[in-house]
Backbone as a ProteinNet text record, in pm:
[ID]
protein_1_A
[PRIMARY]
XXXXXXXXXXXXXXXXXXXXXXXXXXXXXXXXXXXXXXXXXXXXXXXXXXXXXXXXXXXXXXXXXXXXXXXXXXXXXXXXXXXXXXXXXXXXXXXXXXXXXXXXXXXXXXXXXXXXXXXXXXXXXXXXXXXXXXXXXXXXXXXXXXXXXXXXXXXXXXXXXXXXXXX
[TERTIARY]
762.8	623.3	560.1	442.6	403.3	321.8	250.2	231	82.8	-32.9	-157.9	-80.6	-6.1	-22.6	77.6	139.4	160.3	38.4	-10.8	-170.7	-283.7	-287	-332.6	-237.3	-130.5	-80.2	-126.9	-100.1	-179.9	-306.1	-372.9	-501.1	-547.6	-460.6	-462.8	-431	-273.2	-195.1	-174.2	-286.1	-278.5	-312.2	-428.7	-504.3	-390.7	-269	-200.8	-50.7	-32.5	67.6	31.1	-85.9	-121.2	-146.8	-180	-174.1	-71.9	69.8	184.5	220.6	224.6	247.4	205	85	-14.3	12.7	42.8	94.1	183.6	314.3	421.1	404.9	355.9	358.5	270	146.8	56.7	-35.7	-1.2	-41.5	-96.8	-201.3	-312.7	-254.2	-234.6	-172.2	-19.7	57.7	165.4	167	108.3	52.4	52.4	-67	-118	28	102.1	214.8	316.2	349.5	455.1	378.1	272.7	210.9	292.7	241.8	283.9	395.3	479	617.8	639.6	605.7	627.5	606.2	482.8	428.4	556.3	580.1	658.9	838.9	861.8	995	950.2	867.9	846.2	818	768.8	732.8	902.9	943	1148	1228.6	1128.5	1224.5	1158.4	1035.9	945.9	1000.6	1071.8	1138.2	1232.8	1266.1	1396.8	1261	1128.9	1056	1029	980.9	891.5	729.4	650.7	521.9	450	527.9	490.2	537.5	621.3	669.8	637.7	555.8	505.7	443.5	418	315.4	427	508.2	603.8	710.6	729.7	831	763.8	656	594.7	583.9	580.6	582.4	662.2	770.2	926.9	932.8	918.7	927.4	879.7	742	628.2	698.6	764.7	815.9	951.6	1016.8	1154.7	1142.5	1023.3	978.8	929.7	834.3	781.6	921.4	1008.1	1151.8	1159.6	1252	1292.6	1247	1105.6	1035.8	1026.5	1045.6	1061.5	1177.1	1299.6	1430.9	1428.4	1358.3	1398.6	1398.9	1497.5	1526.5	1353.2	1289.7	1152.7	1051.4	1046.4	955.1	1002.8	1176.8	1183.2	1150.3	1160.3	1170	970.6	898.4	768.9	726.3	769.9	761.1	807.8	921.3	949.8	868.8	830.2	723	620.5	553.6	422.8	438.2	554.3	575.5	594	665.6	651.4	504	426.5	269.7	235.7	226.1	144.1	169.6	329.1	347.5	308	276	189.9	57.4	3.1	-155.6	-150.6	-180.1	-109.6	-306.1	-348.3	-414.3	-503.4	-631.6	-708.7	-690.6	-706.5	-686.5	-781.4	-905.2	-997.9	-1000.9	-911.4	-897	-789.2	-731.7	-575.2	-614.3	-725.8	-794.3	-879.3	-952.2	-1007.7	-946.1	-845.1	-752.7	-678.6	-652	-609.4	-714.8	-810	-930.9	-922.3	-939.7	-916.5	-850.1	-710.3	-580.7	-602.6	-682	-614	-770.9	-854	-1015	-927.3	-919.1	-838.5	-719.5	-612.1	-566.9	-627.6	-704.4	-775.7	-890.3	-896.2	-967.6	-903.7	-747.8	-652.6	-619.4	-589.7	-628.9	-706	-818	-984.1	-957.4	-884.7	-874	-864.8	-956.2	-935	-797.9	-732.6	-609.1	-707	-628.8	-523.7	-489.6	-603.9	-544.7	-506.7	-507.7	-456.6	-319.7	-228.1	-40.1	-25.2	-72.2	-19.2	-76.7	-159.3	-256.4	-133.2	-172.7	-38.3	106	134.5	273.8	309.2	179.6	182.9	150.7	39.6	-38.3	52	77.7	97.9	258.6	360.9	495.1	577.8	476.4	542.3	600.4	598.6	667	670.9	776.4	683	659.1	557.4	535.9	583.7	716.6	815.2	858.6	893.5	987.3	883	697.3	606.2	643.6	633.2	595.6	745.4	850.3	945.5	963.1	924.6	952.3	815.7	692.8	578.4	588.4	716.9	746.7	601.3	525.7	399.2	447.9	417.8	421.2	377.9	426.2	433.9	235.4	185.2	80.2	-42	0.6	-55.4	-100	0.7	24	-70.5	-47.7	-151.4	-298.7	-299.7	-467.8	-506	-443.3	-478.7	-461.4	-368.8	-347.9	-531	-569.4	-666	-809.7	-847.5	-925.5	-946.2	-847.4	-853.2	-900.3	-846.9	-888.1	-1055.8	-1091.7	-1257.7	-1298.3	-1262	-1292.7	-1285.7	-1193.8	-1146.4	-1253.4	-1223.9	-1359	-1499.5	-1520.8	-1675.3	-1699	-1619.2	-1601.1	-1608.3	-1551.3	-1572.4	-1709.6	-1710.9	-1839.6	-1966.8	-1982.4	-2068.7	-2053.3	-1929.4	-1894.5	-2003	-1967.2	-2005.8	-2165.5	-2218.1	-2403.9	-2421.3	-2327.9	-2355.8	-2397.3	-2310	-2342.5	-2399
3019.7	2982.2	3065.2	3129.5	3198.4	3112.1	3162.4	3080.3	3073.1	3155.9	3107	2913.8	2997.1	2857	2762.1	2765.9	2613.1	2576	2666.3	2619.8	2538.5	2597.6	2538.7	2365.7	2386.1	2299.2	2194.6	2170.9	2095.1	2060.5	2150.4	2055.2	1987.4	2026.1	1974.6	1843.1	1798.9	1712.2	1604.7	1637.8	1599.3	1419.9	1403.5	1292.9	1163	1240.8	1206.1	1129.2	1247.3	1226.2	1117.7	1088.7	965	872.4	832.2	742.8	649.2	770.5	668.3	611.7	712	654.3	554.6	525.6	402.3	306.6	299.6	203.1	165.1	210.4	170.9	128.9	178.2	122.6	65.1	29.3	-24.5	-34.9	86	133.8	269.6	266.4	360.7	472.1	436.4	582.2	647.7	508.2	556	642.3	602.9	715.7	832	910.2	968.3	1089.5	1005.7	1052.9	1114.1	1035.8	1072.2	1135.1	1166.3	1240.4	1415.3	1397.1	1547.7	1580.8	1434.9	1488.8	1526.6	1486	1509.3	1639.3	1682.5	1844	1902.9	1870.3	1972	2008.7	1892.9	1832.7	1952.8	1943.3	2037	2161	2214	2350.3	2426.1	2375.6	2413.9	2406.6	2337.4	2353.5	2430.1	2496.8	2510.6	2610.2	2676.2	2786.8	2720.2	2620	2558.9	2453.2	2445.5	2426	2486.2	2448.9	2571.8	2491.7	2606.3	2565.2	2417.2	2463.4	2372.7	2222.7	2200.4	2069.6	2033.6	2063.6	2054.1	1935.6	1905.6	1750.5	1613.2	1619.5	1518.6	1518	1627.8	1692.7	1631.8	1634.2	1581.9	1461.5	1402.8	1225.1	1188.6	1288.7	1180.2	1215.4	1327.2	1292.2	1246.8	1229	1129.9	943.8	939.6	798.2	769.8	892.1	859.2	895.5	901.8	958.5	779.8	748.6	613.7	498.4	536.2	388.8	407	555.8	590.8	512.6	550	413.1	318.1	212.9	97.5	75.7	130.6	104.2	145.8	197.7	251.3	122.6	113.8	42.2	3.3	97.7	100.8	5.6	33.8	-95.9	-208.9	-225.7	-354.4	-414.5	-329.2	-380.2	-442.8	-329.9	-351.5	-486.4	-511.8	-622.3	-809.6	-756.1	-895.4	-919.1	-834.1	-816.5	-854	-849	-879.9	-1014.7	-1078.8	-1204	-1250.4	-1261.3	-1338.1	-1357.4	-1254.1	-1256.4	-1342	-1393.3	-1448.7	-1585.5	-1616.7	-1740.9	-1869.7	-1719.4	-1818.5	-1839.9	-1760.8	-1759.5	-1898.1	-2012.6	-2105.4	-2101.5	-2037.2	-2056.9	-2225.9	-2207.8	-2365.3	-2410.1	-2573.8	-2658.8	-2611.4	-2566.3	-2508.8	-2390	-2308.6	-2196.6	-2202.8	-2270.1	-2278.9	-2341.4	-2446.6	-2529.2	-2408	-2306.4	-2197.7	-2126.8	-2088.3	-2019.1	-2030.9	-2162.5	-2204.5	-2213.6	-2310	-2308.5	-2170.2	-2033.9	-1946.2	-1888.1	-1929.7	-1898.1	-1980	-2064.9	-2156.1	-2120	-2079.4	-2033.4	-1926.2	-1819.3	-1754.5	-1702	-1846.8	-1831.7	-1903	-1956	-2008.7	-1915.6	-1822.2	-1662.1	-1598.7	-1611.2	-1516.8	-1652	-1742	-1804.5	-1811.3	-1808.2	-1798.4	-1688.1	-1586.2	-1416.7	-1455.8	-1343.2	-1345.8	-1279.6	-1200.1	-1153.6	-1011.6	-893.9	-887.2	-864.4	-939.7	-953.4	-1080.5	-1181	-1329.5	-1297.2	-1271.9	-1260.9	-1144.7	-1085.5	-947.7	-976.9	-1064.2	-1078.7	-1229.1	-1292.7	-1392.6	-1344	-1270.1	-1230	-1146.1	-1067	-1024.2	-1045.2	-1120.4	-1159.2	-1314.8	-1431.6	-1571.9	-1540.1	-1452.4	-1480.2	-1373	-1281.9	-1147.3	-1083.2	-1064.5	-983.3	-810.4	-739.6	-588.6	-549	-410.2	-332.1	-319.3	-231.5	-224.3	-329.1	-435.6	-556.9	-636.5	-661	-693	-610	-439.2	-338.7	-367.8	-432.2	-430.7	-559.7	-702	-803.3	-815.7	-759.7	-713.6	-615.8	-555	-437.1	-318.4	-284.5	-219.1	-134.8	0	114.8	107.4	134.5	103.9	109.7	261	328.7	172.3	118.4	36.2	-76	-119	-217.9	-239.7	-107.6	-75.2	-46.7	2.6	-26.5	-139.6	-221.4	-388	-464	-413	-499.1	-399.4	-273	-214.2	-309.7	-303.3	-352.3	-512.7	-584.9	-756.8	-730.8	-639.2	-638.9	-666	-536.7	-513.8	-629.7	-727	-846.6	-975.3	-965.3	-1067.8	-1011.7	-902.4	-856.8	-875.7	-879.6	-899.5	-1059	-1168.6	-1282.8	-1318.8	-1289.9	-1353.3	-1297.3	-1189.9	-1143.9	-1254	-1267.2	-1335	-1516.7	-1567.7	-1664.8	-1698.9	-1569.4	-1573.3	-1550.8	-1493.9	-1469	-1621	-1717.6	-1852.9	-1954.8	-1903.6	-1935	-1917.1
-114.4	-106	6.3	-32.5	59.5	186	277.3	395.3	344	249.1	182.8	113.1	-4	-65.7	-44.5	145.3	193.6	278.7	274.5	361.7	266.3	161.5	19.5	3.6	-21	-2.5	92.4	178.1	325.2	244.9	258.8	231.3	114.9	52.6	-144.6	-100.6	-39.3	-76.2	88	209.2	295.4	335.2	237.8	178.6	122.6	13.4	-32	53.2	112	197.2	308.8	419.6	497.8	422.6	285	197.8	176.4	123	115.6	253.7	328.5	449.1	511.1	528.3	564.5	471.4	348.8	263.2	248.2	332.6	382.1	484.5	590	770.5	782.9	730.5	757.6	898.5	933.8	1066.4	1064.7	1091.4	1088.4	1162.9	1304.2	1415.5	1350.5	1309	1281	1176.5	1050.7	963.2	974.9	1051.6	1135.7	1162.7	1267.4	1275.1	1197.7	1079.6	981.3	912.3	866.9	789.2	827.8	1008	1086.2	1050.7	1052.3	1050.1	919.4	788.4	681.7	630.4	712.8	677.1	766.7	878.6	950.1	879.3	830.1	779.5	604.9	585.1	464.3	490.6	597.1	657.4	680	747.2	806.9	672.2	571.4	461.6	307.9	320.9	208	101.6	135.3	98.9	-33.1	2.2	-118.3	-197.3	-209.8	-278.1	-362.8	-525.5	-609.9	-587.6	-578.4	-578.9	-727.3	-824.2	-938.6	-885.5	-797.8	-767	-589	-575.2	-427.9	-440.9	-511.1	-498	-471.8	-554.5	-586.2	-490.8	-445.3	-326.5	-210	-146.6	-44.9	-39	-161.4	-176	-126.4	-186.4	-136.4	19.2	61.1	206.1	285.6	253.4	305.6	313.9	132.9	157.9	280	248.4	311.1	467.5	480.4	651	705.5	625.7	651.6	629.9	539.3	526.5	670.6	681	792	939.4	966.6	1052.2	1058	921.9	899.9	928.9	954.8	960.8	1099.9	1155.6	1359.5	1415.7	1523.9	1586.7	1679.5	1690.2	1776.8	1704.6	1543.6	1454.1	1443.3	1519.2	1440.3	1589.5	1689.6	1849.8	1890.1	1805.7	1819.2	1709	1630.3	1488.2	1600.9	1677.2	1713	1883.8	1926.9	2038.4	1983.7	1918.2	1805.4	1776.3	1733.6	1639.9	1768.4	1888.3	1985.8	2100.1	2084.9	2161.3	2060.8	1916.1	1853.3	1832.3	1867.7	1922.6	2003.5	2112.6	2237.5	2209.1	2118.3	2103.3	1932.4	1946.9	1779.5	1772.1	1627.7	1587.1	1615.6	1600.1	1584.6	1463.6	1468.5	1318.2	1220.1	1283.9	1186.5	1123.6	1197.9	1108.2	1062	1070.8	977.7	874.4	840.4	728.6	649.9	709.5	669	565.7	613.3	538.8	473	463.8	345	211.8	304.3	210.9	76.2	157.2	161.3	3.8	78.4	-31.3	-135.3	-109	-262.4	-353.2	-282.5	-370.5	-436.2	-392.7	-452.7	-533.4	-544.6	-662.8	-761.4	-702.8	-852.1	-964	-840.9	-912.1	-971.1	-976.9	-997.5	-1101.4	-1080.3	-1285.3	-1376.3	-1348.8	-1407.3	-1462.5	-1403.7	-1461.1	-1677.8	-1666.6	-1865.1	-1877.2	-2035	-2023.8	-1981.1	-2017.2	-1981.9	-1836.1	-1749	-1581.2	-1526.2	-1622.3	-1538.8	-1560.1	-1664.7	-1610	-1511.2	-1540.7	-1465.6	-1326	-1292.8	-1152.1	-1122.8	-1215.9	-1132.3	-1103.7	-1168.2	-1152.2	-1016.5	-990.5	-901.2	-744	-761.8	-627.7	-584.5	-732.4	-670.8	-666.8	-783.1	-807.3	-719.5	-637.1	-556.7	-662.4	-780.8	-795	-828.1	-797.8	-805.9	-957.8	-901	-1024.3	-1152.9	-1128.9	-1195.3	-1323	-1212.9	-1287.7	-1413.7	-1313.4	-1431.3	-1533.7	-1526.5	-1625.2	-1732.8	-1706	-1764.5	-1799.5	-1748.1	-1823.4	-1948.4	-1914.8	-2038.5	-2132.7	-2103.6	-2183	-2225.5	-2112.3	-2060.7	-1964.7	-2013.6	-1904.4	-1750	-1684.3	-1548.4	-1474.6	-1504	-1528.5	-1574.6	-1646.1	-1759.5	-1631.4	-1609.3	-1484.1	-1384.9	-1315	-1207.5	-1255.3	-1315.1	-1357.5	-1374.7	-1492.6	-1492.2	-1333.8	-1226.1	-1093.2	-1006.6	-1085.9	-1010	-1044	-1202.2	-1190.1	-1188.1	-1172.6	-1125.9	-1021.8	-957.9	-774.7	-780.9	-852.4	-826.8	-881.3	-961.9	-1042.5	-921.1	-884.3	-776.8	-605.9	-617.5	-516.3	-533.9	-663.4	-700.2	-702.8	-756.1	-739.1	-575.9	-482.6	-343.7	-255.2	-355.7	-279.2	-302.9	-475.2	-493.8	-481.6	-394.7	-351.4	-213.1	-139.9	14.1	-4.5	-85.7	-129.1	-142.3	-201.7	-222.1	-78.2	-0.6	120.4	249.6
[MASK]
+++++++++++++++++++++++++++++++++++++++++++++++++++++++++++++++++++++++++++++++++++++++++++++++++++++++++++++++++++++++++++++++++++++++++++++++++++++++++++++++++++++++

């Protein structure tokens, strides 16, 4: 790969790459971070790339850069530092009533759902369960899945919006 089109590269697939990442770590800076490392971790190695598979090639190291962090001894050290500051701080009765309030308006949005987003929206949002396993106990392409879990969202987003206009 020449050094034009890993530069091309970068900016094609840069968007892409802090995406998975942030959707694994759920941390904006950390992101940020593994993104660098992911370009750099692909730069020391671009050469054993073909340009036709650069997209998919960067995914995976983007994902296995972000496990990688999820598994450092430093996230799990920062995860139980976090869970113990929030200990001392115990929410009020009223917002713990809030939020429930909350959760339960909302699965009841996520039953109201017409087909084909009330199973696939319950299965996913009330039963946890992943992608995959829906796309395979519905016998529905994986692809299929996520669009129906995309647009419930905007359905379920447009519903609380016009909840809160109520009030």
């Amino acid at each position: 790969m020449t050094t034009q089109q890993w530069q091309k590269s970068i900016e094609e697939y840069e968007n892409l790459v802090f995406t998975i990442c942030y959707q694994m770590v759920k941390d904006y800076h950390e992101a940020q971070n593994l993104t660098q490392e992911t370009f750099l971790s692909a730069y020391t190695h671009r050469e054993s790339c073909q340009i036709e598979t650069v997209k998919p090639w960067l995914a995976r190291i983007a994902a296995n850069k972000a496990k990688d962090y999820l598994k450092s001894a430093y996230f799990r050290r920062e995860r139980i530092e976090i869970s113990q500051e929030q200990k001392d701080t115990s929410p009020l009765p009223e917002a713990i009533y809030l939020q429930k309030e909350a959760v339960e308006k909302m699965k009841q949005h996520i039953l109201d759902l017409q087909e084909p987003y009330h199973l696939v929206s319950r299965m996913y949002f009330l039963e946890g369960k992943m992608i995959a396993d829906i796309a395979k106990e519905l016998n529905r392409p994986q692809k299929t899945i996520q669009t129906q879990l995309y647009r419930s969202k905007k359905i379920l987003q447009e519903k609380m919006k016009k909840e809160e206009r109520k009030i």
